[in-house]
Backbone as CSV, one residue per row, in Angstrom:
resi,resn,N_x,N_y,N_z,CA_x,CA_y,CA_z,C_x,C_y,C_z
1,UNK,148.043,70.181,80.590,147.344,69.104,81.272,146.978,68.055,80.223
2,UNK,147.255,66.934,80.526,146.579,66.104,79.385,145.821,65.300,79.492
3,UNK,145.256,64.863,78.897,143.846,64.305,78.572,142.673,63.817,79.435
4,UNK,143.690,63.093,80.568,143.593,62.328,81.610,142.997,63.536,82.243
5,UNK,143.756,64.210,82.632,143.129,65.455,83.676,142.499,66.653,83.414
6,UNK,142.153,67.162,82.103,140.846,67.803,81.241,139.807,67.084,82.203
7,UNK,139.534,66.043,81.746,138.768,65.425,82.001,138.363,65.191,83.754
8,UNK,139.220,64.394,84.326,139.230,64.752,85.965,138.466,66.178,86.472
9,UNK,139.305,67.452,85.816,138.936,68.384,86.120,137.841,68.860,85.745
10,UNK,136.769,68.031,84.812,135.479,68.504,84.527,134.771,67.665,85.309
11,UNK,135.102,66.348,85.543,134.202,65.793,86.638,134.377,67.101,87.751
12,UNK,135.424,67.159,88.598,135.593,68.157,89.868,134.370,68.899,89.569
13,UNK,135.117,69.897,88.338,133.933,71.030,88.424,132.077,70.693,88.552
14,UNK,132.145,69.309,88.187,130.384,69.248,88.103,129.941,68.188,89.350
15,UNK,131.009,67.999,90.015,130.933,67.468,91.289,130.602,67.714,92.400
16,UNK,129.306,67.449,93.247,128.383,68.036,94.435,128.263,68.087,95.680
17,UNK,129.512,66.781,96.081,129.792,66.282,96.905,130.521,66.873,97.583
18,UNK,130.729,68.193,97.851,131.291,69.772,98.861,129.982,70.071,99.576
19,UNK,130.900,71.297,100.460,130.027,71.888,101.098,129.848,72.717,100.337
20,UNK,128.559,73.529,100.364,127.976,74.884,99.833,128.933,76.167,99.977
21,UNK,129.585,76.068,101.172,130.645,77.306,101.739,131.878,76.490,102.886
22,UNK,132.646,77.276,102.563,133.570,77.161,104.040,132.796,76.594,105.824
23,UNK,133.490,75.707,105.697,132.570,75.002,107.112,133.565,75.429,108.441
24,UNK,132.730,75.667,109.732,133.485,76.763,110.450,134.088,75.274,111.405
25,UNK,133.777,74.382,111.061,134.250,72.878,112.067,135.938,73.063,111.585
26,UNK,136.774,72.558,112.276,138.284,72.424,112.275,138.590,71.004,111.178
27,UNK,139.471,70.791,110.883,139.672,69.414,110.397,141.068,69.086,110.726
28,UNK,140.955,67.374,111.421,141.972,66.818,111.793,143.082,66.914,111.132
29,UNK,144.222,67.372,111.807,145.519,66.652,111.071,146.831,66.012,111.390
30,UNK,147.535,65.211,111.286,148.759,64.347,111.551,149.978,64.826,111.145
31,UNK,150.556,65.315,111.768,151.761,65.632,111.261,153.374,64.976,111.814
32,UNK,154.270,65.001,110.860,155.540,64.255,111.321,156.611,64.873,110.948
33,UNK,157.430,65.664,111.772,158.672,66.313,111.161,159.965,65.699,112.020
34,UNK,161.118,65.774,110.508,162.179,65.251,111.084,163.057,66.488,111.529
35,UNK,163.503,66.732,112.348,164.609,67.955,112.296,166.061,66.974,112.511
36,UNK,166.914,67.998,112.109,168.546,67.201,112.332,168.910,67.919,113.372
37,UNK,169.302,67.097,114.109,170.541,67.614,115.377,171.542,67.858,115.308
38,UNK,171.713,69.183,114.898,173.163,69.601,114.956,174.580,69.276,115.781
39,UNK,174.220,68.689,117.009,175.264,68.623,118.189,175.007,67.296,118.523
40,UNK,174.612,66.302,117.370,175.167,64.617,117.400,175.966,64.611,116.174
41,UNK,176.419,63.195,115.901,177.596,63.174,114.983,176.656,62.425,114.060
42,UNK,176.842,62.888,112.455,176.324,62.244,111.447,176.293,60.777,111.537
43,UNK,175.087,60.326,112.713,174.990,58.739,112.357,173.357,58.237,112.663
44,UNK,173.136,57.215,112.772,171.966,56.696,113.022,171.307,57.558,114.315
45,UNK,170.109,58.415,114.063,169.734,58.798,115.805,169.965,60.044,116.034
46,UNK,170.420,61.007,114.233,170.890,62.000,114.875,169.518,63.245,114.665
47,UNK,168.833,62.325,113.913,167.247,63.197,113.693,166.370,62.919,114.667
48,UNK,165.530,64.305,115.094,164.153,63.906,115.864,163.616,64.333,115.241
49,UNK,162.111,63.480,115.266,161.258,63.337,115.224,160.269,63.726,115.624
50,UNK,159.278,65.099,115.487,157.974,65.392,115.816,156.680,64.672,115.461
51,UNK,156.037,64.671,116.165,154.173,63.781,115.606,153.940,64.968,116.249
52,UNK,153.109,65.110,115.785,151.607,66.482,116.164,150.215,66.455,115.821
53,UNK,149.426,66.093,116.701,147.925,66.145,115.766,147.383,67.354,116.191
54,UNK,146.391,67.998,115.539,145.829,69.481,115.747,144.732,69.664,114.863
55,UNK,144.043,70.286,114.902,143.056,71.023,113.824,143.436,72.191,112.845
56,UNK,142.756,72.135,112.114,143.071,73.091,110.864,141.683,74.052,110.584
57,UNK,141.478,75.285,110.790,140.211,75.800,109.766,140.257,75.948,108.383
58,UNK,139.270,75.538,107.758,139.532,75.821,106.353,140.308,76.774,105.744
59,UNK,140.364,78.068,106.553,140.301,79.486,105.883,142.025,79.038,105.997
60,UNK,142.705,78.422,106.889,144.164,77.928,106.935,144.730,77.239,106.389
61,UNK,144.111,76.166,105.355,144.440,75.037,104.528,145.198,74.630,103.883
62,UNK,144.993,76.233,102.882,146.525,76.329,101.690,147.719,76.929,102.923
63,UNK,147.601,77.408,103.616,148.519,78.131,104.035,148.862,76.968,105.174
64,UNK,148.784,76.038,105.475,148.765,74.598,106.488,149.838,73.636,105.184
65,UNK,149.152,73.586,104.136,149.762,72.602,102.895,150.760,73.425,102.810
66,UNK,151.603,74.511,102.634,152.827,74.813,102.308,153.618,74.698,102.728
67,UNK,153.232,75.395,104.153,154.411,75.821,104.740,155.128,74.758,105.710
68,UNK,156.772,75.005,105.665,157.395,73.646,105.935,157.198,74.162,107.734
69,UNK,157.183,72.645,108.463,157.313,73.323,109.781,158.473,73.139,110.485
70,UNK,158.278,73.785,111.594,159.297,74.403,112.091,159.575,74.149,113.929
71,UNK,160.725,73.447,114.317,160.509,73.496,115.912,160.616,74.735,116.067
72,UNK,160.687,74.217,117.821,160.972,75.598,118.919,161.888,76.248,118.644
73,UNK,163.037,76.152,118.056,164.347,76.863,117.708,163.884,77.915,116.344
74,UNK,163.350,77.461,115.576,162.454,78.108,114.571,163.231,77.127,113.413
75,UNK,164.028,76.203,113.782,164.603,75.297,112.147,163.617,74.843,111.662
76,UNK,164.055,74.874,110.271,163.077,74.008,109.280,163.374,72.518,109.371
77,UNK,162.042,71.703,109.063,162.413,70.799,109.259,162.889,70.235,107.928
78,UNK,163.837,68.652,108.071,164.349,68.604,106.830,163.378,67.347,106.280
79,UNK,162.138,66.922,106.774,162.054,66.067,105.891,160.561,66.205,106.676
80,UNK,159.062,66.282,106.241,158.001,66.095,106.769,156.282,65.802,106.176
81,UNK,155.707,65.172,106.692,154.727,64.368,106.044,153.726,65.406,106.678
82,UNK,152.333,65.832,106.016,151.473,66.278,106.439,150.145,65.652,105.896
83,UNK,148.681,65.272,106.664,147.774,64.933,106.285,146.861,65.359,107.152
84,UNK,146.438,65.811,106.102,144.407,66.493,106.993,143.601,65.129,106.772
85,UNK,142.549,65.266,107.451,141.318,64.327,107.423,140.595,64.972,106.750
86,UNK,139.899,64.689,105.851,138.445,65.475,104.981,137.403,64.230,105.158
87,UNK,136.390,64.221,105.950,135.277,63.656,106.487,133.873,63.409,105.295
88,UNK,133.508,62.764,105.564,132.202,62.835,104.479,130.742,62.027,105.473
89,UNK,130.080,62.766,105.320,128.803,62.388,105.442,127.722,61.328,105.074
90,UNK,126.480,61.239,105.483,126.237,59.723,105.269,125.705,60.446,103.940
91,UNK,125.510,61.569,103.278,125.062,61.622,102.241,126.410,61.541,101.132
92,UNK,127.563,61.068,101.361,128.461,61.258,100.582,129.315,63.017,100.268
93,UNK,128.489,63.411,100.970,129.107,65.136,100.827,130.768,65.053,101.605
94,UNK,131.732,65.714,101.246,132.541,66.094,102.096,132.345,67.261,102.880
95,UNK,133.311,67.151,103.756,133.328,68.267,105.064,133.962,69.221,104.619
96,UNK,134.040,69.578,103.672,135.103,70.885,102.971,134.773,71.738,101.741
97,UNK,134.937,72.505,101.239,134.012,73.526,100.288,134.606,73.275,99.038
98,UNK,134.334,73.032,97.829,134.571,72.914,97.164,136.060,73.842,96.429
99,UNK,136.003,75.089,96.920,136.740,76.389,97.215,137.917,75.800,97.849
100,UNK,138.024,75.371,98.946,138.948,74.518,99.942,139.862,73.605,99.111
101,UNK,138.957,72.736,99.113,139.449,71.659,98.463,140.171,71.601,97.021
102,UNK,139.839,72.919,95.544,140.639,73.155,95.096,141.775,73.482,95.441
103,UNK,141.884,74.636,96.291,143.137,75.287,96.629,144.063,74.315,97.322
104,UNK,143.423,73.901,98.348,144.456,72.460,98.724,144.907,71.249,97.440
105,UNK,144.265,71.302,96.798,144.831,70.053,95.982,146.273,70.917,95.224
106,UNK,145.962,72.489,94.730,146.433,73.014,93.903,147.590,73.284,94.719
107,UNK,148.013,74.030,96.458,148.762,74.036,97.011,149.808,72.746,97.027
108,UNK,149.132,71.756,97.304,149.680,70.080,97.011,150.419,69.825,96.304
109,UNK,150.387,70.505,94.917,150.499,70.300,93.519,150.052,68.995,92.783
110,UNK,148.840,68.881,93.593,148.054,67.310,93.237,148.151,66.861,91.290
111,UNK,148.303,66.293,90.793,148.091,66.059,89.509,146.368,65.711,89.400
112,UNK,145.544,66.307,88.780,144.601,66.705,88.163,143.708,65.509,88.007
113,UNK,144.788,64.563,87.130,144.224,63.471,86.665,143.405,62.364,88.086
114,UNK,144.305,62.882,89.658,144.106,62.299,90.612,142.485,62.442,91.159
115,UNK,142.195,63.713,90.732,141.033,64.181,91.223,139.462,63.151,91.038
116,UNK,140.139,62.574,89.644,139.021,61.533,89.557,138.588,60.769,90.261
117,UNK,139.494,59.899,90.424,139.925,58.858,91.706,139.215,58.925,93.064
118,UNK,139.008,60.536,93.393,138.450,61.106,94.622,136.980,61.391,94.197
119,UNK,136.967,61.749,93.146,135.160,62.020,92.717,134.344,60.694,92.535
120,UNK,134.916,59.846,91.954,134.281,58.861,91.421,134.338,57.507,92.568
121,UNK,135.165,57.663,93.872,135.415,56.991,94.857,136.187,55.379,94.406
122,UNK,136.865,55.948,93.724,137.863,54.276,92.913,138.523,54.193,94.233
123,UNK,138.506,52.482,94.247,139.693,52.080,94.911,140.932,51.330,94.102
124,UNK,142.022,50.925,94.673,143.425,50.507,94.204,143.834,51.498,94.732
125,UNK,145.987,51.168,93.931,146.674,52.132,93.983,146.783,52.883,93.032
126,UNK,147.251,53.985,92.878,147.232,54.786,91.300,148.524,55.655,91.560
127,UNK,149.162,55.767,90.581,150.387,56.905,90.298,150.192,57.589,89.193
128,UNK,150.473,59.289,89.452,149.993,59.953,88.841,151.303,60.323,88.108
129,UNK,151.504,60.476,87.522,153.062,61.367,86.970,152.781,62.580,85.339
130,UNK,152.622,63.780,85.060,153.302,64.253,84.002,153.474,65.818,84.155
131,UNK,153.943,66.524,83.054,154.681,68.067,83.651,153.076,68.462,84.357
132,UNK,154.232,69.346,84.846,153.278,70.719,85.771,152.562,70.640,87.052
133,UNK,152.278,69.361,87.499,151.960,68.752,88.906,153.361,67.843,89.310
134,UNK,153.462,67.872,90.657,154.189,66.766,91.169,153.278,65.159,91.249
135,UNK,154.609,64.406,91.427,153.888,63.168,91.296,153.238,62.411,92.264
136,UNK,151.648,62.454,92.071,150.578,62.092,93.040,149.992,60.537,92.873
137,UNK,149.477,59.966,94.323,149.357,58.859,94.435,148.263,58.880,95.386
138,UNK,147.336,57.689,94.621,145.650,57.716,95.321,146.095,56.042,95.863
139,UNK,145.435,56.078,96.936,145.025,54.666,97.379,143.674,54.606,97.950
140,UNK,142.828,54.131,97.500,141.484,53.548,98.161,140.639,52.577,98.351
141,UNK,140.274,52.358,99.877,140.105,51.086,99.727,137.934,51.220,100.077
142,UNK,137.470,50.697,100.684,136.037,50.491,100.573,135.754,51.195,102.289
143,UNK,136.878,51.802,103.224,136.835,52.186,103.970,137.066,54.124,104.052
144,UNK,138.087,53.891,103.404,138.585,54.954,103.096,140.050,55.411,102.156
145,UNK,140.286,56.281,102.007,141.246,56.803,100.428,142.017,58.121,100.953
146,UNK,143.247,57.605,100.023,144.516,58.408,100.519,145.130,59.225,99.628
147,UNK,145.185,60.713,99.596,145.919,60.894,98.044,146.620,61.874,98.723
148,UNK,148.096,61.712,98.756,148.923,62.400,98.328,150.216,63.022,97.063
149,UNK,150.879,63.683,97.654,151.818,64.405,96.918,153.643,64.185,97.761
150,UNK,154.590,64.545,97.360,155.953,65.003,97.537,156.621,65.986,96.805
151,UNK,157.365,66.828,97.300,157.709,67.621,96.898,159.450,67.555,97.527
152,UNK,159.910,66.578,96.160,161.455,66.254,96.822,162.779,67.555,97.172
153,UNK,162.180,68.608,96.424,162.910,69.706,97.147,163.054,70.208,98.303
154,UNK,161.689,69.818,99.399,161.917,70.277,100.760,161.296,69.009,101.620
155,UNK,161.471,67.969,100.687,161.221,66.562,100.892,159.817,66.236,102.037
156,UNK,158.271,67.239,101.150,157.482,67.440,101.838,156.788,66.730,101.490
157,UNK,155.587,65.692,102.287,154.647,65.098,101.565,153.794,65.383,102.402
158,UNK,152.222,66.063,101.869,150.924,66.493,101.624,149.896,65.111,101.346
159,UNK,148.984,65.314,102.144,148.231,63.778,101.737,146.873,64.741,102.401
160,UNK,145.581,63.741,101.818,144.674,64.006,102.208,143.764,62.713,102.751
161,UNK,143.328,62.521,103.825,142.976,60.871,104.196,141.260,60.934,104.369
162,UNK,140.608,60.495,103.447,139.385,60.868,103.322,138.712,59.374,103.662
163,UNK,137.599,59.524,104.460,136.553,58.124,104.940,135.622,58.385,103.949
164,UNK,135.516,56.948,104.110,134.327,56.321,103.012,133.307,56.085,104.236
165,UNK,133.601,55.486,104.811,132.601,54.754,105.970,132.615,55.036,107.388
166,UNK,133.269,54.378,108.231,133.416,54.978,109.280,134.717,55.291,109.626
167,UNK,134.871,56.151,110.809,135.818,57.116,111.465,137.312,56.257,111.573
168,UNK,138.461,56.327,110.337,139.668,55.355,110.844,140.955,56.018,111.337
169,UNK,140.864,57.625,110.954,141.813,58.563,110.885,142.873,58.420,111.847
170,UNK,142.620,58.036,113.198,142.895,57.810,114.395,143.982,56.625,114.099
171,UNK,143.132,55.919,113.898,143.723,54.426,113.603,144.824,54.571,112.539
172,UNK,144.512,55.419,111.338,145.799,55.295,110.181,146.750,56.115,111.057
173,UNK,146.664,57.268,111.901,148.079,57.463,112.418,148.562,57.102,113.390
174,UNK,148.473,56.017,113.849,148.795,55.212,114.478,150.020,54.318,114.152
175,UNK,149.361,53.517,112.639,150.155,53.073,112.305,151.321,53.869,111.548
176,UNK,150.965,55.385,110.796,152.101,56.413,110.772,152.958,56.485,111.731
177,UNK,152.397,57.064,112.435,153.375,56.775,114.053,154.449,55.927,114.145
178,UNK,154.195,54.601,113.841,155.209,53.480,114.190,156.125,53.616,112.830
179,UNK,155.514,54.321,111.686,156.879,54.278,110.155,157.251,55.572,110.504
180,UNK,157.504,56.411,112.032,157.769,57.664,111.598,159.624,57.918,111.216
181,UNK,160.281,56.782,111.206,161.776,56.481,111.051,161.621,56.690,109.316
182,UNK,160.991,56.402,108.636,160.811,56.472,107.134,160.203,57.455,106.343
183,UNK,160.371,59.412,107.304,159.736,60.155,106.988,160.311,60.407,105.558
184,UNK,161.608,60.367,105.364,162.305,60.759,104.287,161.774,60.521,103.029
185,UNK,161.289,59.165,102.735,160.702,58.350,101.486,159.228,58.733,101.732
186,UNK,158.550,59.284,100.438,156.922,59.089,100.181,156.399,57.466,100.027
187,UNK,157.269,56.850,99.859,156.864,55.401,99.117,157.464,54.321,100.273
């Protein structure tokens, strides 16, 4: 880890802004999978497209961030975006346990250095890149902040969409919704 994320990761650790324990509330999530259609001909139209919103319990999180999903047929999908909502309070606390929220970043393969970004509530864009994490990207604005991951081997991207202020979650997949033709690319 270098330098950048030593550091990140000692803010995390002395960071208060969790819950005390596992919170038994669900947390939102958006999901978008492409599957390929076997029985069209390699051209424009031959992928569908799932959206799914649902809840998540904590105790499911890491095991929500991995695993690739899957239609009714049981195929994997070949290309899919996933994002939970993590909520925060008017005291600045998040809705998620500190416990949680490691393991999800670590499932993610969040880069370390990103974690700051989320503690310290920076806004901009940020790109994270060096060994041992995949390459992670924060955006935040004075509303709310976005950090995900990709993982171009099963061409998965992991995001976490956290409010600053009030409730937009709804609203950002919305506009997901309408880029869901561009699941392929993180960027």
């Amino acid at each position: 880890m270098d330098g950048l994320g030593v550091l990140a990761q000692q803010v995390l650790d002395s960071y208060s802004g969790f819950q005390d324990k596992p919170s038994l509330t669900p947390h939102a999530t958006f999901e978008i999978s492409a599957f390929a259609q076997p029985n069209h001909a390699a051209s424009v139209g031959s992928t569908k497209r799932d959206i799914v919103q649902r809840e998540v319990l904590e105790a499911d999180v890491e095991a929500w961030a991995t695993t690739d999903p899957t239609d009714a047929t049981g195929a994997v999908a070949e290309a899919s975006l996933r994002l939970i909502c993590v909520n925060r309070g008017r005291d600045n606390t998040m809705s998620m346990s500190k416990t949680t929220f490691t393991s999800l970043t670590t499932a993610a393969g969040v880069n370390p250095a990103a974690l700051y970004m989320v503690c310290g509530q920076y806004d901009g864009f940020h790109s994270f890149n060096s060994p041992g994490s995949l390459q992670t990207w924060f955006f935040g604005t004075s509303s709310h902040a976005v950090l995900w991951t990709f993982l171009p081997s099963h061409r998965r991207t992991v995001g976490m969409f956290m409010h600053r202020r009030r409730s937009l979650f709804q609203d950002f997949c919305q506009v997901l919704s309408v880029f869901a033709h561009a699941i392929h690319a993180p960027m």
